[in-house]
Amino acid sequence: MKPEKGTISGLQMALMLYPAVIATAFLTLPTITAQYAGNDLWLTPILSGISGALTLFLAVRLHRLYPGQTVIEYSVKIIGTVPGKIVGFAYFIFLLYLTGVIARQYAEFVKSAIMFKTPLLVILSSILLLAAIAVRGGVELIARAATILTPVFVIPSFVLLLLLPDLNVQHLFPVLEKGWIPVLKGSLAPNAYTSEFFLMTFFLPLLSNPEKGAKWAAVSIAADLFSGLYASLLVLFLLGPDTADKVYPVLTAFRYISLANFFENLEALLVAMWVIGNFLKLSIFLYAATTSLVQTLELKDYRMVVYPLAVWCVLFSLWDYPNLPSLDNHIKYVSPFELLAFFNAIPLLLLLAASARQVFKGSPNLPAKGKNAVE
């Protein structure tokens, strides 16, 4: 059951998924990875390709087995009605809670960067209201917004190339001075962020050209890995060992930019990039949370629950974290395991269960590949 009748193209899905993952990772991951891997932090985005490949395989394989269905729907087909509904409700709660965490990250950065005296509640409410309006407008509205805004989101990052004269490549060395263990520890967070691409499960059933879904998802994942590598190398070459001590190293990099004493104080570009990226990210996560609830409870109209869910996201974002350090600790030590559990581990178990039923029982719940199957 689709929560709506809208359709999108594979390219639009890719443009939606890219900011849905990189919007927060671009700003926060260099610090986390540097604290573990030191000057080898640039290797961690490359290793996140492990999660990217696994996530793509799981989402596409499950959709081939159950064309036109999301993870909420085929969970019921695979493990039964009651356990499947429990899984669906768990996804709903997690996605709603995760939307609140993302909103809090957004609000903390905006408050610390430019809106020092603005209450968090105002910042949170405004961005989630915009996201809720987009979700009520449907997936086609979100897709069109992503088509227009994703290029605008990407362009400011190239301004960092103005720092080329200030970069010190020697900060890259020595490579792997402490071996692979710190790098592997540092790669946990990038792998967790990359697993968010499993959200494609909510959009694959809506593709007008499903045969191109896997290709465009792979392109989006590759762009995400390149962006992570770009940000990591740039802040490493600029800040060196100090990268691990910065809350927002990319913001520090923007503040370094000075060209002929004319182009200065360009952090406003990063704030604009952050607002655009997080609007798209919050819209997509709120859409996924809404779809999870609607399909779990088999509601007929998803629009009636969007605004109440947005309010709950505001409450989640304020209740869970009394201050920025508590939020940072959660993102560093807890979030990676939550993300990998819901976006890699559970789908992997579902795929194993579906494959077992197909092999040993010949279950009729596994339909033949239809026209909505992703190639």
mmCIF file of C-alpha atoms in Angstrom, residues 111-328:
data_model
loop_
_atom_site.group_PDB
_atom_site.id
_atom_site.type_symbol
_atom_site.label_atom_id
_atom_site.label_comp_id
_atom_site.label_asym_id
_atom_site.label_seq_id
_atom_site.Cartn_x
_atom_site.Cartn_y
_atom_site.Cartn_z
ATOM 1 C CA LYS A 111 22.399 28.983 17.199
ATOM 2 C CA SER A 112 26.171 28.796 17.718
ATOM 3 C CA ALA A 113 27.001 30.220 14.274
ATOM 4 C CA ILE A 114 24.646 33.172 13.768
ATOM 5 C CA MET A 115 21.489 33.150 15.923
ATOM 6 C CA PHE A 116 23.090 33.355 19.349
ATOM 7 C CA LYS A 117 20.086 34.688 21.263
ATOM 8 C CA THR A 118 17.330 32.824 19.454
ATOM 9 C CA PRO A 119 15.697 30.089 21.565
ATOM 10 C CA LEU A 120 16.245 26.551 20.328
ATOM 11 C CA LEU A 121 12.482 26.019 20.276
ATOM 12 C CA VAL A 122 12.040 28.741 17.660
ATOM 13 C CA ILE A 123 14.783 27.344 15.411
ATOM 14 C CA LEU A 124 13.498 23.784 15.765
ATOM 15 C CA SER A 125 9.876 24.698 15.178
ATOM 16 C CA SER A 126 10.597 26.753 12.062
ATOM 17 C CA ILE A 127 12.649 24.106 10.235
ATOM 18 C CA LEU A 128 10.298 21.257 11.190
ATOM 19 C CA LEU A 129 7.282 23.292 10.087
ATOM 20 C CA LEU A 130 8.884 23.717 6.669
ATOM 21 C CA ALA A 131 9.677 20.000 6.542
ATOM 22 C CA ALA A 132 6.098 19.112 7.528
ATOM 23 C CA ILE A 133 4.693 21.354 4.794
ATOM 24 C CA ALA A 134 6.944 19.612 2.277
ATOM 25 C CA VAL A 135 5.882 16.159 3.475
ATOM 26 C CA ARG A 136 2.199 17.068 3.261
ATOM 27 C CA GLY A 137 2.842 18.204 -0.287
ATOM 28 C CA GLY A 138 3.937 14.688 -1.154
ATOM 29 C CA VAL A 139 7.002 12.933 -2.460
ATOM 30 C CA GLU A 140 6.854 14.785 -5.775
ATOM 31 C CA LEU A 141 7.148 18.126 -3.990
ATOM 32 C CA ILE A 142 10.150 16.875 -1.986
ATOM 33 C CA ALA A 143 11.729 15.500 -5.165
ATOM 34 C CA ARG A 144 11.305 18.780 -7.031
ATOM 35 C CA ALA A 145 12.722 20.692 -4.073
ATOM 36 C CA ALA A 146 15.731 18.352 -4.043
ATOM 37 C CA THR A 147 16.215 18.798 -7.791
ATOM 38 C CA ILE A 148 16.442 22.564 -7.326
ATOM 39 C CA LEU A 149 18.153 22.780 -3.941
ATOM 40 C CA THR A 150 20.708 19.947 -4.005
ATOM 41 C CA PRO A 151 22.936 21.755 -6.550
ATOM 42 C CA VAL A 152 22.588 24.920 -4.445
ATOM 43 C CA PHE A 153 23.574 22.836 -1.418
ATOM 44 C CA VAL A 154 26.715 21.535 -3.153
ATOM 45 C CA ILE A 155 28.047 24.745 -4.742
ATOM 46 C CA PRO A 156 29.190 26.518 -1.507
ATOM 47 C CA SER A 157 31.495 23.602 -0.702
ATOM 48 C CA PHE A 158 33.658 24.537 -3.701
ATOM 49 C CA VAL A 159 34.355 27.916 -2.100
ATOM 50 C CA LEU A 160 36.713 25.991 0.179
ATOM 51 C CA LEU A 161 39.051 25.619 -2.797
ATOM 52 C CA LEU A 162 40.031 29.243 -2.151
ATOM 53 C CA LEU A 163 42.038 27.817 0.746
ATOM 54 C CA LEU A 164 44.420 25.937 -1.558
ATOM 55 C CA PRO A 165 47.374 28.302 -0.886
ATOM 56 C CA ASP A 166 46.953 27.715 2.872
ATOM 57 C CA LEU A 167 46.830 23.931 2.751
ATOM 58 C CA ASN A 168 49.726 21.837 4.012
ATOM 59 C CA VAL A 169 49.889 18.388 2.442
ATOM 60 C CA GLN A 170 52.502 17.343 5.012
ATOM 61 C CA HIS A 171 49.682 16.983 7.564
ATOM 62 C CA LEU A 172 48.819 13.775 5.707
ATOM 63 C CA PHE A 173 51.978 12.046 6.912
ATOM 64 C CA PRO A 174 52.922 9.653 8.375
ATOM 65 C CA VAL A 175 50.225 7.425 6.926
ATOM 66 C CA LEU A 176 48.974 4.637 9.205
ATOM 67 C CA GLU A 177 51.522 5.493 11.882
ATOM 68 C CA LYS A 178 49.425 3.649 14.483
ATOM 69 C CA GLY A 179 48.140 0.943 12.174
ATOM 70 C CA TRP A 180 44.640 0.153 10.956
ATOM 71 C CA ILE A 181 42.871 -0.186 14.319
ATOM 72 C CA PRO A 182 42.357 3.586 14.919
ATOM 73 C CA VAL A 183 41.185 3.959 11.324
ATOM 74 C CA LEU A 184 38.694 1.116 11.698
ATOM 75 C CA LYS A 185 37.370 2.661 14.907
ATOM 76 C CA GLY A 186 37.078 6.016 13.184
ATOM 77 C CA SER A 187 35.267 4.475 10.220
ATOM 78 C CA LEU A 188 32.361 3.313 12.396
ATOM 79 C CA ALA A 189 30.607 6.692 12.289
ATOM 80 C CA PRO A 190 31.006 7.195 8.502
ATOM 81 C CA ASN A 191 29.739 3.667 7.901
ATOM 82 C CA ALA A 192 26.753 4.380 10.130
ATOM 83 C CA TYR A 193 25.920 7.589 8.285
ATOM 84 C CA THR A 194 26.238 5.830 4.929
ATOM 85 C CA SER A 195 23.771 3.178 6.101
ATOM 86 C CA GLU A 196 21.107 5.914 6.036
ATOM 87 C CA PHE A 197 20.894 5.261 2.307
ATOM 88 C CA PHE A 198 18.584 2.390 3.277
ATOM 89 C CA LEU A 199 15.896 5.078 3.260
ATOM 90 C CA MET A 200 15.715 4.330 -0.454
ATOM 91 C CA THR A 201 13.362 1.507 0.578
ATOM 92 C CA PHE A 202 10.647 4.161 0.986
ATOM 93 C CA PHE A 203 11.246 5.580 -2.509
ATOM 94 C CA LEU A 204 12.019 2.554 -4.694
ATOM 95 C CA PRO A 205 8.288 1.650 -4.875
ATOM 96 C CA LEU A 206 7.551 5.174 -6.146
ATOM 97 C CA LEU A 207 9.991 5.200 -9.061
ATOM 98 C CA SER A 208 8.643 5.827 -12.538
ATOM 99 C CA ASN A 209 11.732 4.062 -13.925
ATOM 100 C CA PRO A 210 12.422 1.306 -11.350
ATOM 101 C CA GLU A 211 14.970 -0.397 -13.601
ATOM 102 C CA LYS A 212 17.303 2.574 -12.989
ATOM 103 C CA GLY A 213 16.845 2.730 -9.225
ATOM 104 C CA ALA A 214 19.951 0.760 -8.270
ATOM 105 C CA LYS A 215 22.160 2.715 -10.676
ATOM 106 C CA TRP A 216 21.114 6.120 -9.374
ATOM 107 C CA ALA A 217 21.336 4.979 -5.760
ATOM 108 C CA ALA A 218 24.911 3.833 -6.423
ATOM 109 C CA VAL A 219 25.728 7.219 -7.963
ATOM 110 C CA SER A 220 24.354 8.979 -4.886
ATOM 111 C CA ILE A 221 26.392 6.763 -2.552
ATOM 112 C CA ALA A 222 29.557 7.393 -4.580
ATOM 113 C CA ALA A 223 28.943 11.150 -4.448
ATOM 114 C CA ASP A 224 28.505 10.918 -0.689
ATOM 115 C CA LEU A 225 31.812 9.051 -0.273
ATOM 116 C CA PHE A 226 33.624 11.589 -2.449
ATOM 117 C CA SER A 227 32.155 14.494 -0.456
ATOM 118 C CA GLY A 228 33.267 12.920 2.810
ATOM 119 C CA LEU A 229 36.778 12.401 1.441
ATOM 120 C CA TYR A 230 36.862 15.991 0.146
ATOM 121 C CA ALA A 231 35.862 17.459 3.512
ATOM 122 C CA SER A 232 38.247 15.225 5.453
ATOM 123 C CA LEU A 233 41.286 16.013 3.307
ATOM 124 C CA LEU A 234 40.583 19.725 3.261
ATOM 125 C CA VAL A 235 40.245 20.168 7.017
ATOM 126 C CA LEU A 236 43.218 17.869 7.600
ATOM 127 C CA PHE A 237 45.452 19.864 5.246
ATOM 128 C CA LEU A 238 44.288 23.128 6.834
ATOM 129 C CA LEU A 239 44.071 22.316 10.540
ATOM 130 C CA GLY A 240 46.283 19.264 10.927
ATOM 131 C CA PRO A 241 46.212 17.779 14.447
ATOM 132 C CA ASP A 242 43.842 20.539 15.607
ATOM 133 C CA THR A 243 40.985 19.005 13.606
ATOM 134 C CA ALA A 244 40.042 16.728 16.497
ATOM 135 C CA ASP A 245 39.662 19.728 18.834
ATOM 136 C CA LYS A 246 37.199 21.641 16.660
ATOM 137 C CA VAL A 247 33.466 21.203 17.135
ATOM 138 C CA TYR A 248 32.791 22.229 13.520
ATOM 139 C CA PRO A 249 36.094 22.069 11.586
ATOM 140 C CA VAL A 250 34.429 22.893 8.259
ATOM 141 C CA LEU A 251 33.033 26.078 9.818
ATOM 142 C CA THR A 252 36.555 26.934 10.979
ATOM 143 C CA ALA A 253 37.761 26.382 7.410
ATOM 144 C CA PHE A 254 35.166 28.797 6.026
ATOM 145 C CA ARG A 255 36.282 31.408 8.557
ATOM 146 C CA TYR A 256 39.869 31.050 7.334
ATOM 147 C CA ILE A 257 38.952 32.183 3.834
ATOM 148 C CA SER A 258 40.296 35.615 2.953
ATOM 149 C CA LEU A 259 40.884 36.635 -0.653
ATOM 150 C CA ALA A 260 42.476 40.051 -1.260
ATOM 151 C CA ASN A 261 40.910 41.277 1.985
ATOM 152 C CA PHE A 262 37.608 41.350 0.116
ATOM 153 C CA PHE A 263 36.128 37.841 0.240
ATOM 154 C CA GLU A 264 35.949 37.249 3.989
ATOM 155 C CA ASN A 265 33.503 36.039 6.633
ATOM 156 C CA LEU A 266 32.059 33.489 4.238
ATOM 157 C CA GLU A 267 30.656 31.260 6.956
ATOM 158 C CA ALA A 268 27.226 32.579 5.964
ATOM 159 C CA LEU A 269 27.572 30.359 2.885
ATOM 160 C CA LEU A 270 28.037 27.331 5.113
ATOM 161 C CA VAL A 271 25.002 28.311 7.167
ATOM 162 C CA ALA A 272 22.945 28.592 3.971
ATOM 163 C CA MET A 273 24.281 25.201 2.876
ATOM 164 C CA TRP A 274 23.392 23.761 6.299
ATOM 165 C CA VAL A 275 19.843 25.159 6.206
ATOM 166 C CA ILE A 276 19.161 23.833 2.698
ATOM 167 C CA GLY A 277 20.686 20.431 3.378
ATOM 168 C CA ASN A 278 18.892 19.924 6.656
ATOM 169 C CA PHE A 279 15.555 21.068 5.266
ATOM 170 C CA LEU A 280 15.844 18.306 2.663
ATOM 171 C CA LYS A 281 17.161 15.786 5.188
ATOM 172 C CA LEU A 282 14.417 16.486 7.718
ATOM 173 C CA SER A 283 11.753 16.341 5.004
ATOM 174 C CA ILE A 284 12.969 12.918 3.880
ATOM 175 C CA PHE A 285 13.280 11.477 7.381
ATOM 176 C CA LEU A 286 9.889 12.872 8.415
ATOM 177 C CA TYR A 287 8.396 11.418 5.240
ATOM 178 C CA ALA A 288 9.901 8.015 6.075
ATOM 179 C CA ALA A 289 8.598 8.194 9.654
ATOM 180 C CA THR A 290 5.140 9.175 8.416
ATOM 181 C CA THR A 291 5.108 6.359 5.865
ATOM 182 C CA SER A 292 6.169 3.885 8.555
ATOM 183 C CA LEU A 293 3.259 4.854 10.800
ATOM 184 C CA VAL A 294 0.710 4.931 7.986
ATOM 185 C CA GLN A 295 1.698 1.514 6.644
ATOM 186 C CA THR A 296 1.981 -0.070 10.090
ATOM 187 C CA LEU A 297 -1.486 1.111 11.136
ATOM 188 C CA GLU A 298 -2.876 0.842 7.578
ATOM 189 C CA LEU A 299 -4.173 4.404 7.606
ATOM 190 C CA LYS A 300 -5.823 5.759 4.475
ATOM 191 C CA ASP A 301 -4.495 9.334 4.536
ATOM 192 C CA TYR A 302 -0.960 10.146 5.652
ATOM 193 C CA ARG A 303 -1.489 13.913 5.628
ATOM 194 C CA MET A 304 -3.492 13.985 8.830
ATOM 195 C CA VAL A 305 -0.575 12.714 10.930
ATOM 196 C CA VAL A 306 2.247 14.872 9.514
ATOM 197 C CA TYR A 307 1.876 17.937 11.748
ATOM 198 C CA PRO A 308 1.400 15.943 14.983
ATOM 199 C CA LEU A 309 4.526 13.933 14.157
ATOM 200 C CA ALA A 310 6.474 17.138 13.533
ATOM 201 C CA VAL A 311 5.457 18.344 16.999
ATOM 202 C CA TRP A 312 6.701 15.080 18.494
ATOM 203 C CA CYS A 313 10.008 15.583 16.695
ATOM 204 C CA VAL A 314 10.382 18.954 18.402
ATOM 205 C CA LEU A 315 9.695 17.348 21.767
ATOM 206 C CA PHE A 316 12.145 14.501 21.131
ATOM 207 C CA SER A 317 14.863 16.960 20.172
ATOM 208 C CA LEU A 318 14.428 18.973 23.379
ATOM 209 C CA TRP A 319 13.787 16.203 25.904
ATOM 210 C CA ASP A 320 16.691 13.895 25.174
ATOM 211 C CA TYR A 321 19.642 16.287 25.301
ATOM 212 C CA PRO A 322 20.053 19.004 27.953
ATOM 213 C CA ASN A 323 23.064 20.548 26.192
ATOM 214 C CA LEU A 324 25.395 20.300 23.200
ATOM 215 C CA PRO A 325 28.007 18.019 24.866
ATOM 216 C CA SER A 326 25.339 15.426 25.661
ATOM 217 C CA LEU A 327 24.165 15.563 22.036
ATOM 218 C CA ASP A 328 27.740 15.206 20.760
#
